[in-house]
Amino acid sequence: MTSETLIRASVLGNLHSLLASYGLAPEKVALLSGMTPADPGDETALISQRSYMDLLHLCALETGDPLFALKLGLRMVAGDLGVLGLLAANKPTLRTAIESLNEHFRSYQQGADIAVEPVGDGLVRLTYRVGERLTGGLEADIDLTLGAALAFFRRFFGARWRPREVHVVYGPVAHRKSLERVLDAPVWFLQDANGFTFEERLLDESQPGAEPQRATALEAYLRQIHAASALEADFVSSLRIFIVSNLAIANVSAAAAAADCGMSLRSMQRRLGSRRLTYERLVDETRRDIAERLLATSPLSIAEIAYHCGYGDPANFHRAFLRWAGETPAAYRRARLATN
């Protein structure tokens, strides 16, 4: 069972700063795309992945730059990818980072595959395949992903790092020279997978700034979610698992939850009502459970915990936690550390 992927509008900050660099007003593009000017700063505003791709297409038209999506991807940082990005950023080597991404990304997006394949002469190729891709916005989707992957590699090896060659599944484009100039590598079109080639020895180089203890905590957290998903069959438990799995990307609307359960919104509300529950209460209780567990057992900062609980603004998380526990997140953490 799947539901349409939703994206928190507040993550479009990089998009708006890039638009501003072209001399365009972000508010204008927001209105043209069907968003209100306030949406980009509103953690409760959601747009579908389809709308996001349409927005990228509109940005390319407004800026006159067919490489807009690629440049947006190049601006991404690990935190933009949520729990998975933070996990990868704290793995000791590139090899272990890619292995973790592949293991957990498959659980979040069915049919997706990230792999490292040998190509000979001491080279390997990072590939990214998805069984079902968007039919519209395909090129923008690929360019955004490639840009994000290159940004991640440059976190390891420096801003001047470049791949040997880049592969894409789409056909030749009129702006090929510009594409190769931005990627700083030759591009091969109509390939069987998207990705790029690099030296195999780089896989085992140490990642600067990695915190293995943090990676261990994040990985244990993700595995706990996946294990629970496999074992829990109860309706309410399934809803809780859906909420936990999607809080960090803000895909926790009641409509999305109902679709994931294969039922109408009204049917879900009726079943919850028979147990004297509401979906809003489940979301609130799940957020509190995650917050208390991470504050007591993980090395994550309070801002990071707020994000994993679905709060883009730590101040909103602070107010919610005061309501739940009668004390601030920092005070709660200090008390648990003192007890332990």
Coordinates of N, CA and C in Angstrom, one line a residue, residues 46 48 134 142 179 183 249 262 290 292:
L46 N 2.0 21.4 2.7 CA 2.6 20.2 2.0 C 2.3 20.4 0.5
S48 N 2.7 17.8 -3.2 CA 2.9 16.5 -3.7 C 4.3 16.5 -4.4
L134 N 8.4 9.0 -12.3 CA 7.5 9.9 -12.8 C 7.6 10.1 -14.3
I142 N 16.0 13.5 -12.4 CA 17.3 12.9 -12.5 C 18.4 13.9 -12.2
L179 N 25.5 21.2 -19.6 CA 25.3 20.2 -18.6 C 26.7 19.6 -18.2
L183 N 28.5 19.7 -14.5 CA 28.9 18.5 -13.9 C 30.4 18.3 -13.8
I249 N 9.5 13.7 6.9 CA 9.2 14.3 5.6 C 7.8 14.9 5.5
G262 N -5.1 1.8 2.6 CA -6.0 1.2 1.6 C -7.5 1.5 1.9
I290 N 8.5 9.6 20.4 CA 9.8 9.7 19.7 C 10.6 10.7 20.4
E292 N 10.6 11.8 23.5 CA 11.1 11.4 24.8 C 12.2 10.3 24.7

